[in-house]
Coordinates of C-alpha atoms in Angstrom, one line a residue:
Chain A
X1 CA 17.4 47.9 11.2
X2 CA 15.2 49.5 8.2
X3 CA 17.5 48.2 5.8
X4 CA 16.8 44.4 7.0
X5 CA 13.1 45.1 7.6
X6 CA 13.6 46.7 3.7
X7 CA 15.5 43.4 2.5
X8 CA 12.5 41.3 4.1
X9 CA 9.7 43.2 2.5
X10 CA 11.2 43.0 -0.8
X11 CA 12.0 39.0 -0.4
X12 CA 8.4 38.4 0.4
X13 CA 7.4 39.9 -2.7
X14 CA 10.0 38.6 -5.0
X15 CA 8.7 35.6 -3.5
X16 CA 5.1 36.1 -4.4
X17 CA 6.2 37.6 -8.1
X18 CA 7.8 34.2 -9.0
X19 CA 5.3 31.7 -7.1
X20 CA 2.2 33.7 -9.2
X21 CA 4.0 33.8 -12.1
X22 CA 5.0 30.3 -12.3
X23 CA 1.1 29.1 -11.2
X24 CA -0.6 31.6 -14.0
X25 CA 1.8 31.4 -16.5
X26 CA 4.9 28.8 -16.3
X27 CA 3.1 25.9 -14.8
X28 CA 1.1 26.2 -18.0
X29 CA 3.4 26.1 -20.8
X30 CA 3.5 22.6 -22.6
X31 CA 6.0 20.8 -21.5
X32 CA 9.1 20.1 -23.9
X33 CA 8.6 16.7 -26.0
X34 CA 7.1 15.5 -22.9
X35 CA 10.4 14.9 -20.9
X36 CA 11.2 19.0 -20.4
X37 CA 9.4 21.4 -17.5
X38 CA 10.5 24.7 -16.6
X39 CA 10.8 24.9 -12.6
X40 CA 10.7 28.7 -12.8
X41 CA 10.4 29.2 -8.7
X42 CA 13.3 27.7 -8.6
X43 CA 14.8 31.2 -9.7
X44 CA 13.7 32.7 -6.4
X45 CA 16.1 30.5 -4.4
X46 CA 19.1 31.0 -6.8
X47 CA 18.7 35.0 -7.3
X48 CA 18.5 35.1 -3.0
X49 CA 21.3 37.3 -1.9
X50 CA 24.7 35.7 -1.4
X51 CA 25.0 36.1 2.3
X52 CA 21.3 35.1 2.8
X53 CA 21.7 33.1 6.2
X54 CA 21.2 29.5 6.4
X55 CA 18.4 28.9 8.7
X56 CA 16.6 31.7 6.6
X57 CA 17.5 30.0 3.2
X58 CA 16.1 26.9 4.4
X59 CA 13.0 28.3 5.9
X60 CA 12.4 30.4 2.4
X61 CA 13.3 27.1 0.5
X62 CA 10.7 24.8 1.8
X63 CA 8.2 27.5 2.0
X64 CA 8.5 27.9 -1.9
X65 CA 8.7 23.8 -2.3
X66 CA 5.3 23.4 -0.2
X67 CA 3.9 26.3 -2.1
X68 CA 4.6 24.4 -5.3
X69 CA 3.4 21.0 -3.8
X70 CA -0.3 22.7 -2.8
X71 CA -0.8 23.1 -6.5
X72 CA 0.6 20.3 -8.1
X73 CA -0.7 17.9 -5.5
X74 CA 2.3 16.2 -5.1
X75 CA 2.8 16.0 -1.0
X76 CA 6.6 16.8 -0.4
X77 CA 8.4 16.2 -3.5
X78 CA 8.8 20.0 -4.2
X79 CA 10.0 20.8 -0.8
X80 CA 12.3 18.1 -0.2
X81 CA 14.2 19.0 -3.5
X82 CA 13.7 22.5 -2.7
X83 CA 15.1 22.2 0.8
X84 CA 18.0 20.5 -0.1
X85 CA 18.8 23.3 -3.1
X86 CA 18.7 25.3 -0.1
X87 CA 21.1 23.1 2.1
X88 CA 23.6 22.7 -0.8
X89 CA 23.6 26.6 -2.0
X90 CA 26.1 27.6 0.3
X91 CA 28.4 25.1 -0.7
X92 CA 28.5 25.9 -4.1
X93 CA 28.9 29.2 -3.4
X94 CA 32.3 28.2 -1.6
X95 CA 33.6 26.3 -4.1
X96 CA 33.1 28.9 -7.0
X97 CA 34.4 31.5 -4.1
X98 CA 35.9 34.1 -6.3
X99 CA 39.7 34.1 -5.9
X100 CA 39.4 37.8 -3.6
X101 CA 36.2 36.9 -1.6
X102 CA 33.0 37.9 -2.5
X103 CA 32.3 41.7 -1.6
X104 CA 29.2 42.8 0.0
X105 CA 27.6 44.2 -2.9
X106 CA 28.1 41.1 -4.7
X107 CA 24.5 39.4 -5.6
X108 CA 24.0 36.4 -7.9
X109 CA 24.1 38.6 -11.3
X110 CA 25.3 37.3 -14.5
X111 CA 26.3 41.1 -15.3
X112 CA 28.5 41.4 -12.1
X113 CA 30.1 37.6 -11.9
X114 CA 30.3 37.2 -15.0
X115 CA 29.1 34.1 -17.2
X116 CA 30.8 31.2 -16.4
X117 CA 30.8 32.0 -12.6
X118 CA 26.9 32.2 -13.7
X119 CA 26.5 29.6 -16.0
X120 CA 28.4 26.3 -13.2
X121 CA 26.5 28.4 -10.2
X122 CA 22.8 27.5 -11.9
X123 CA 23.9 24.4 -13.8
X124 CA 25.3 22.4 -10.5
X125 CA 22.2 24.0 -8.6
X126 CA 19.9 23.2 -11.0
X127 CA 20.9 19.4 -12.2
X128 CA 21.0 18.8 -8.4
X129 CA 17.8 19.7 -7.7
X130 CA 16.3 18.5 -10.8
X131 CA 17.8 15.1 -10.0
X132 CA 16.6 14.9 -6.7
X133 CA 13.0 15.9 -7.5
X134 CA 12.8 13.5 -10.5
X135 CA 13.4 10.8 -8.1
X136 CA 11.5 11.3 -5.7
X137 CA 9.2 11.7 -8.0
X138 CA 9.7 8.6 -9.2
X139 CA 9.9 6.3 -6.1
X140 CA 12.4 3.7 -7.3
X141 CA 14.7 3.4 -10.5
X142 CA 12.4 1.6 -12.8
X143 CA 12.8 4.3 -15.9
X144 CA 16.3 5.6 -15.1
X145 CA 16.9 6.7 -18.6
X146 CA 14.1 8.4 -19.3
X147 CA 14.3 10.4 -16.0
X148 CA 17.5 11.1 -16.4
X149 CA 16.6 12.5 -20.1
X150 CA 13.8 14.4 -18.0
X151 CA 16.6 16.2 -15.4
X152 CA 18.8 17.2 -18.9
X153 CA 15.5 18.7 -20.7
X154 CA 14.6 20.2 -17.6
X155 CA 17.9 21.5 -16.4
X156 CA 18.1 23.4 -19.7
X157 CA 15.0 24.7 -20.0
X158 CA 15.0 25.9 -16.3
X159 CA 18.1 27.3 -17.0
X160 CA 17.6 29.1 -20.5
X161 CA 14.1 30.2 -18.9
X162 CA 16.5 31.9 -15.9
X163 CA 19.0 33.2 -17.8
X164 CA 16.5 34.9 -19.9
X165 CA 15.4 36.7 -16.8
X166 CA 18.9 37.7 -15.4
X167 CA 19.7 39.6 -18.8
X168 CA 16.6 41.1 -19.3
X169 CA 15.8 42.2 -15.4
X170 CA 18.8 42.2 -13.6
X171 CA 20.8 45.4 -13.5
X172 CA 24.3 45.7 -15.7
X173 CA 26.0 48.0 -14.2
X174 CA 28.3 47.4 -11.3
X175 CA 27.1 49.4 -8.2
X176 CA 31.0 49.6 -7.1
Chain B
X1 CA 23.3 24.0 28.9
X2 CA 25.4 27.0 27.7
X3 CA 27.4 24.0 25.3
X4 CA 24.1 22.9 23.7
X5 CA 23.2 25.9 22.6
X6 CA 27.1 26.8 21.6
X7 CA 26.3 23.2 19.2
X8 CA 22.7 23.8 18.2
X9 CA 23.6 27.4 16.9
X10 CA 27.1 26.1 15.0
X11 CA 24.8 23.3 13.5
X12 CA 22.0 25.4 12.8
X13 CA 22.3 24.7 9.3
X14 CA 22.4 21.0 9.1
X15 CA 19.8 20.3 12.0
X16 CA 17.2 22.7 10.4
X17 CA 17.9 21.1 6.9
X18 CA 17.1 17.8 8.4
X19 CA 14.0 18.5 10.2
X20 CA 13.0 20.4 6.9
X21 CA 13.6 17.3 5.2
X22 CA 12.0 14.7 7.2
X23 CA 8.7 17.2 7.3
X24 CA 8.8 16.9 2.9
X25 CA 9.2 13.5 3.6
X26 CA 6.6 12.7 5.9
X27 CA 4.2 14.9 3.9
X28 CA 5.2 12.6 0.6
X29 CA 4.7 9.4 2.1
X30 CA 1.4 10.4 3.7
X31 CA 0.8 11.9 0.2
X32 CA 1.7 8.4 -1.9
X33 CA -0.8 6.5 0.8
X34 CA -3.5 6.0 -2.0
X35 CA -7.3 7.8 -0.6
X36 CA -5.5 8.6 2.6
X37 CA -6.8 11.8 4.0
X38 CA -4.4 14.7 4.0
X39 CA -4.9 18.3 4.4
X40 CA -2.8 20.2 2.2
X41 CA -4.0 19.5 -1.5
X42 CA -5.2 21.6 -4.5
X43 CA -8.9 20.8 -3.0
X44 CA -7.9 23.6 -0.3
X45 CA -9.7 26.4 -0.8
X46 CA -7.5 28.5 -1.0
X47 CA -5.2 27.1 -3.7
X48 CA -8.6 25.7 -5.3
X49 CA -9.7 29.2 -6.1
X50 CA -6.3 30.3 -7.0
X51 CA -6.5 27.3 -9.7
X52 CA -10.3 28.5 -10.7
X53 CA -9.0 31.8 -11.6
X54 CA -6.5 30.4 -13.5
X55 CA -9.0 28.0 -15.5
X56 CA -11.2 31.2 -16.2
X57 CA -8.0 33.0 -17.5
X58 CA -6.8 30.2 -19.7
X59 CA -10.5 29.4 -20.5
X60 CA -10.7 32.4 -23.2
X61 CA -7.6 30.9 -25.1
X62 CA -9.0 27.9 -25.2
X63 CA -12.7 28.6 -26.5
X64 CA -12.1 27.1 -30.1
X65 CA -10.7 23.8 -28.7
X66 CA -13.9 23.6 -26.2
X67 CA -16.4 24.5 -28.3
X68 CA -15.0 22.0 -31.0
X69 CA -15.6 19.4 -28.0
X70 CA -19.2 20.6 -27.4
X71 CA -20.1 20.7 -30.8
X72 CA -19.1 17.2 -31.4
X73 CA -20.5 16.3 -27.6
X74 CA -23.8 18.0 -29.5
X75 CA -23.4 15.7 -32.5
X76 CA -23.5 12.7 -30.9
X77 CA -26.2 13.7 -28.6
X78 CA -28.5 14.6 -31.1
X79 CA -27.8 11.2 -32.8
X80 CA -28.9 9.7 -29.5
X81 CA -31.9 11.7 -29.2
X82 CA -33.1 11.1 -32.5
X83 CA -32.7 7.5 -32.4
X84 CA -34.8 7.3 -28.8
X85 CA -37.6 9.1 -31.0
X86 CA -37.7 6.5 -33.6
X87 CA -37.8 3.3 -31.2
X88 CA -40.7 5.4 -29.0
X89 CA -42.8 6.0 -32.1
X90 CA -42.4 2.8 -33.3
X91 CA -44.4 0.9 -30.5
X92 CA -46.7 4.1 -30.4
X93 CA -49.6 1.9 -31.8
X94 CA -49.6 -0.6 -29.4
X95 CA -50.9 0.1 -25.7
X96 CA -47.7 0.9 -23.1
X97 CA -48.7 -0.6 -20.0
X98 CA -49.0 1.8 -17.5
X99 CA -48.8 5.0 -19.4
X100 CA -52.7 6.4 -20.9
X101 CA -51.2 9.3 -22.6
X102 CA -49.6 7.6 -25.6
X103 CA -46.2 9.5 -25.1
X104 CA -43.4 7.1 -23.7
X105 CA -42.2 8.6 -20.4
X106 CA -38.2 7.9 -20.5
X107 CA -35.7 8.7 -17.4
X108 CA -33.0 11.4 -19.5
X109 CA -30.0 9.3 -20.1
X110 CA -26.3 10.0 -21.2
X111 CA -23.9 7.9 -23.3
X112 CA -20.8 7.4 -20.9
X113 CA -18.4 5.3 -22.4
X114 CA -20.2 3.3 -24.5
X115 CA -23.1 2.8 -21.5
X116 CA -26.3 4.3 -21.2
X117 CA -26.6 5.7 -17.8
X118 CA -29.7 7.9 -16.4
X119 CA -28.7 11.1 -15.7
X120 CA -31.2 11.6 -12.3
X121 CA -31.5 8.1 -11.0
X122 CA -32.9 8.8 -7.5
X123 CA -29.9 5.8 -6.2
X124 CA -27.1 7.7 -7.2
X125 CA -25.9 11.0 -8.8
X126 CA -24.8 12.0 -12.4
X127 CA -22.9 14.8 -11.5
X128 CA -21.2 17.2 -14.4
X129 CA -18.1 18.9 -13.4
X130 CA -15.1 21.0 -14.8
X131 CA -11.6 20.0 -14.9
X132 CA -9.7 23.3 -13.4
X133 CA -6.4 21.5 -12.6
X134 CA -4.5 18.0 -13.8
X135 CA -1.6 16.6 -14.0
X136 CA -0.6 14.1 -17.7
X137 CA 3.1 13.1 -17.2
X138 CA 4.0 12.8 -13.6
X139 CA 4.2 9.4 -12.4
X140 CA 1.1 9.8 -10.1
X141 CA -1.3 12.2 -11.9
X142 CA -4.6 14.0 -10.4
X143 CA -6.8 16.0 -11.4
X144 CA -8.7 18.8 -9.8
X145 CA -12.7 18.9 -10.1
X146 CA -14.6 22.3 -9.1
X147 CA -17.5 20.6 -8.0
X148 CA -17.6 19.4 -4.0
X149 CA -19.6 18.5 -1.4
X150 CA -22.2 21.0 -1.5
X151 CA -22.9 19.3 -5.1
X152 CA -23.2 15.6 -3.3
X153 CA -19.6 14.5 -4.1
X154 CA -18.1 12.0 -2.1
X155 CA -14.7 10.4 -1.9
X156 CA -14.6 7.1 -4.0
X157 CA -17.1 8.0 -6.7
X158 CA -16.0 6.9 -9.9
X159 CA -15.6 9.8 -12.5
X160 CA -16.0 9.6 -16.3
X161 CA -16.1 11.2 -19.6
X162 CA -18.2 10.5 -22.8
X163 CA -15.9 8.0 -23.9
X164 CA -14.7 6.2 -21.1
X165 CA -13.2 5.8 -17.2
X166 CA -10.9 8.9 -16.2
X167 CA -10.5 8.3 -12.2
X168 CA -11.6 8.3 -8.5
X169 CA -12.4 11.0 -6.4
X170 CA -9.8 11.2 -3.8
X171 CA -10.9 14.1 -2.0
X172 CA -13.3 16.7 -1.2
X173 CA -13.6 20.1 0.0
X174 CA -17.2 22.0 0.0
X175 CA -16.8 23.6 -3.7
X176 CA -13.8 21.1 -4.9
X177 CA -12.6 17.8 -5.4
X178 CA -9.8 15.9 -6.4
X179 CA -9.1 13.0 -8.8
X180 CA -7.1 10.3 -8.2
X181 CA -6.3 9.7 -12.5
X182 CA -6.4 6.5 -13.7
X183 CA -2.7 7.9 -14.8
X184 CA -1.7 7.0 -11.3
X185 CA 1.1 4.0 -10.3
X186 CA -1.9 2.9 -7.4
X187 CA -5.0 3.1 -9.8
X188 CA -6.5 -0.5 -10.3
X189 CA -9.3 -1.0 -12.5
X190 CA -11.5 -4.5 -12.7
X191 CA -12.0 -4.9 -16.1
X192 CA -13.0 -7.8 -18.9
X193 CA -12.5 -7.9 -22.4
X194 CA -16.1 -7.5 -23.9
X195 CA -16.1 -9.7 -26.5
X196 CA -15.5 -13.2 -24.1
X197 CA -16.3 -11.4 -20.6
X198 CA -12.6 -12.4 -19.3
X199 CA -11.9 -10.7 -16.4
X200 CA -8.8 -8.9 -15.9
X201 CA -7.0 -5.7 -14.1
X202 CA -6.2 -2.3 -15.7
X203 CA -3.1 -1.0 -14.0
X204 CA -0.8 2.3 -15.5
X205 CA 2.8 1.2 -16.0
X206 CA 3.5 4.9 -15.7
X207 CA 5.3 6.2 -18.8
X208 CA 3.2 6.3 -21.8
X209 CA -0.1 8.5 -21.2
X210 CA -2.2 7.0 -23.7
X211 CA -1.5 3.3 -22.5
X212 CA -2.1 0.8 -19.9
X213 CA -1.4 -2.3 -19.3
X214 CA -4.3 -5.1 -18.4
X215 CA -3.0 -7.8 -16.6
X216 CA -4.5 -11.3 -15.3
X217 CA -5.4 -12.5 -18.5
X218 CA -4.8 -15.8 -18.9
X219 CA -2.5 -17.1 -21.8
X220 CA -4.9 -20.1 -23.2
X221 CA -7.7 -17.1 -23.8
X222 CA -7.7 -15.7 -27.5
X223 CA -6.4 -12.3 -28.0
X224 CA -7.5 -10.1 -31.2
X225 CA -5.9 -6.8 -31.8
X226 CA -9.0 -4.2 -30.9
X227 CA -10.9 -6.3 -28.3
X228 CA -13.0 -3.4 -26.5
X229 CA -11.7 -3.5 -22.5
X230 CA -14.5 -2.5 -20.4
X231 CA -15.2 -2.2 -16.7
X232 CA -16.5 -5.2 -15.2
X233 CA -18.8 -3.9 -12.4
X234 CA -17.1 -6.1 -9.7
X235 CA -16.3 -3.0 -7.4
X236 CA -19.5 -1.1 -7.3
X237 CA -17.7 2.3 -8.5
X238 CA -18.4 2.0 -11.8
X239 CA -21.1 0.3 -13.4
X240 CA -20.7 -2.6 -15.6
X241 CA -19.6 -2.1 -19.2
X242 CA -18.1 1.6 -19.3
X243 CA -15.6 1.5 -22.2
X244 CA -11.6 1.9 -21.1
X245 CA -9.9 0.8 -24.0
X246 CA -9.2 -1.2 -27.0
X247 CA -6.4 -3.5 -26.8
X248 CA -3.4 -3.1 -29.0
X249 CA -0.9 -5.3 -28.3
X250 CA -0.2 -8.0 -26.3
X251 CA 2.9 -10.5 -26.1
X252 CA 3.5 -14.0 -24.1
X253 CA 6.6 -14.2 -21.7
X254 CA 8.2 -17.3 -21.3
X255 CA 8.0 -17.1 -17.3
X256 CA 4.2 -16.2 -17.1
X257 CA 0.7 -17.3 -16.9
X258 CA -0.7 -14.4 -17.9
X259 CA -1.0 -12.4 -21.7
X260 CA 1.4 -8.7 -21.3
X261 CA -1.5 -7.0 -23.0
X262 CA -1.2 -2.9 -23.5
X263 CA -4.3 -1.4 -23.9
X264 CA -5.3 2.0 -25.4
X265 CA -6.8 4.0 -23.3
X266 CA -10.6 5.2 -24.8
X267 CA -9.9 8.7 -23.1
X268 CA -7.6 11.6 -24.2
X269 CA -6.0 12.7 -21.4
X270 CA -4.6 15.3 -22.7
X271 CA -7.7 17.6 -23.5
X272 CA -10.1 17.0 -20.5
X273 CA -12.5 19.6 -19.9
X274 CA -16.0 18.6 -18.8
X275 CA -16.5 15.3 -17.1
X276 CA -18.9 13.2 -15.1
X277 CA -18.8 12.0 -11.3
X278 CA -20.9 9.3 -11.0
X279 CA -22.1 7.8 -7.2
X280 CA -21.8 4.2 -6.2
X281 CA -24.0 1.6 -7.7
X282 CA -26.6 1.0 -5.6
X283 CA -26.8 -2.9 -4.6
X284 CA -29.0 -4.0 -7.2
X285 CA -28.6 -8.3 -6.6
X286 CA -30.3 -7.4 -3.0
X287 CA -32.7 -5.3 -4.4
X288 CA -33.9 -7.3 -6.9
X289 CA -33.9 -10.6 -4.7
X290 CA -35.9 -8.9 -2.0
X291 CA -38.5 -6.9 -4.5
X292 CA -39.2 -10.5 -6.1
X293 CA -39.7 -11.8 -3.5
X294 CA -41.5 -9.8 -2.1
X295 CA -43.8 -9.9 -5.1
X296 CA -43.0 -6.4 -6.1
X297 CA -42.6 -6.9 -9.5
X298 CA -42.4 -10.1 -12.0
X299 CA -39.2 -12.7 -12.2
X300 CA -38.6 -11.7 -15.4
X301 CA -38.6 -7.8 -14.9
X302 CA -36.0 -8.5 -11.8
X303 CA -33.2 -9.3 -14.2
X304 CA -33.1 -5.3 -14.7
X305 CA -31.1 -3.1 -16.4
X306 CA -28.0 -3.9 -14.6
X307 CA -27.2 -6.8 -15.8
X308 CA -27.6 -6.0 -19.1
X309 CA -23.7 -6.0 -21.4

């Protein structure tokens, strides 16, 4: 029971850290030739524990999504892509399934999974929700190939951005 | 009843993802519905003074840039100022009707976009604000004002910069307001090319932040590369004549009646920092009809400033 009330407490403010840091600092960065932006929140949904359950996932996913649409302005485009990053997380999680299970003390952690488990996790996740935000975004299909340049800038620099913060903040050592 | 909740709890996932959903949805379309209220924006105050915060953080990396601006905002202000001088001290000599002092009593005016406007008509408000929030290469772009209500602000005021037309307010809270950009796929501007008076209609294609395209033109008028674009006073949000653009290329398509003309857009997006909300234009055709005839003042005096290019 203090363990989950533990887990929640730190959630909230993991969520916090990354919202305030990608308002103050991220959402400020210039954006890459114009086609590239760095969804930094996007981290907090990725980096969620594995067995996170759905309904909470989804709650947590549109909460960060509206968060991000209050200061951008932009209604539900945020949340919608954000929710269905949440919807979709568990199933990538299946289908890179290691080949024993995943054990309990497994967390989304470059250092524990390993890089390539790492590296398809974020890139499906992230061209996914990338794609879905651009067009919706978007509204219709007039500039295809420039939004489709935007989700490949964007998936990269969202991604390099993340992995940048799983080598530098997440722990190395296996807690087995 | 026991079954349904057996099938709502092994569903839990897709029917909670749905709803979810269908909420960002709902709070998208009611968010694309151009001036449409809606509560949850970055005119909240709470996320308004998260963004102010933010402004007065970034504000101190910034100072060079900004005072660059000001100085040349100074410049050309001076220029102005001087100028007024010389055309009040040239009449000096002769008697101004109405005024026994000698000294030329003049409302305080500002350059906006290539107009003249006074800064405290008592008809509508000049009304300097800060940009503490925007948007330059989404496909519907806002910006976020910190001045509001308690400053007279109202939803559908026009807002400009020293060179030219930046937006509409689309909403207001007490302290802050926010800006429907004219970087926005629903923005429609009445416009005419200055030089003939054609009338046309400024629209954002939605790609290229430094273009727009002005549509309506049509194809027996004479085009030249550079033709100032400026608003035409039809809808009463802006006043006649503010500069938008110059126009720098146009092309004729085989299947229309109409020039594809892309203008460049007088204002740089990308460094807004100080800008103008002006009010609506008070009705100056009734007004001067009834003050004429009325006997108020002369026929000729009636024509007014309004009309003026």
């Amino acid at each position: 029971m203090m363990q989950g009330l533990g887990t929640i407490v730190v959630q909230v403010l993991r969520f916090l850290l990354y919202v305030l840091v990608h308002m103050l600092i991220v959402s400020r960065l210039p954006s890459l030739f114009g086609v590239g932006w760095c969804f930094f929140y996007v981290g907090f949904l990725l980096f969620l524990p594995i067995a996170t359950p759905i309904v909470a996932l989804l709650v947590l996913s549109f909460a960060t999504g509206f968060a991000m649409d209050l200061f951008y302005d932009t209604g539900g485009v945020h949340a919608a892509a954000a929710v269905l990053l949440g919807y979709l997380r568990p199933w990538v999680l299946r289908l890179l399934t290691p080949r024993d299970g995943y054990d309990a003390q497994d967390s989304v952690n470059i250092h524990q999974m390993g890089w390539q488990w790492y590296l398809v996790y974020t890139a499906l996740l992230l061209v996914l929700h990338h794609t879905v935000f651009f067009f919706l975004e978007l509204g219709s299909l007039r500039v295809v190939g420039l939004t489709l340049l935007k989700i490949l800038v964007s998936t990269l620099f969202t991604g390099i951005t993340l992995l940048i913060v799983q080598l530098v903040f997440f722990p190395a050592r296996r807690r087995r | 009843m026991r079954n349904l909740l057996t099938f709502l709890f092994r569903y839990r996932g897709i029917l909670v993802f749905v709803l979810l959903e269908i909420v960002s949805l709902v709070l998208l379309i009611r968010n694309s519905a151009y001036q449409r209220a809606a509560f949850f924006n970055s005119a909240n105050a709470y996320t308004g003074r998260v963004l102010e915060v933010r402004t007065q953080i970034y504000d101190y990396f910034r100072l060079v840039d900004v005072n660059k601006a000001l100085v040349t905002e100074n410049a050309q202000l001076r220029q102005q100022l001087y100028h007024s001088e010389l055309s009040s001290r040239m009449p000096d000599s002769l008697a101004m009707p109405g005024d026994s002092t000698g000294t030329r009593l003049k409302a305080d005016s500002l350059m906006l976009g290539l107009r003249l406007l006074p800064s405290r008509p008592t008809e509508y408000p000049l009304i300097p604000a800060r940009v503490i929030n925007q948007s330059l290469r989404r496909v519907d772009n806002y910006l976020t004002l910190n001045v509001g209500s308690a400053q007279g602000v109202q939803p559908g005021m026009g807002v400009l910069t020293t060179a030219g037309v930046v937006g509409r307010v689309r909403q207001v809270s007490e302290h802050y307001a926010t800006v429907t950009s004219l970087l926005h796929s629903k923005t429609t501007i009445s416009a005419k090319l200055k030089r003939d008076g054609t009338f046309g209609t400024i629209r954002w294609l939605g790609d290229d932040p430094t273009h727009a395209s002005l549509d309506y033109i049509p194809r027996q008028n004479v085009l030249v590369r550079g033709d100032t674009v400026v608003t035409s006073g039809y809808n009463a949000i802006f006043p006649e004549g503010v500069m938008i653009g110059t126009v720098d290329r146009f092309t004729k398509e085989p299947d229309k009646n109409f020039w594809t003309v892309q203008v460049h857009l007088a204002v740089n997006f990308s460094n807004l920092s100080y800008v103008y909300v002006i009010g609506p234009q008070p009705r100056a055709a009734e007004r001067d009809t009834l003050e004429t005839r009325s006997g108020m003042r002369p026929a000729a005096a009636a024509k007014g400033e309004e009309e003026q290019p």
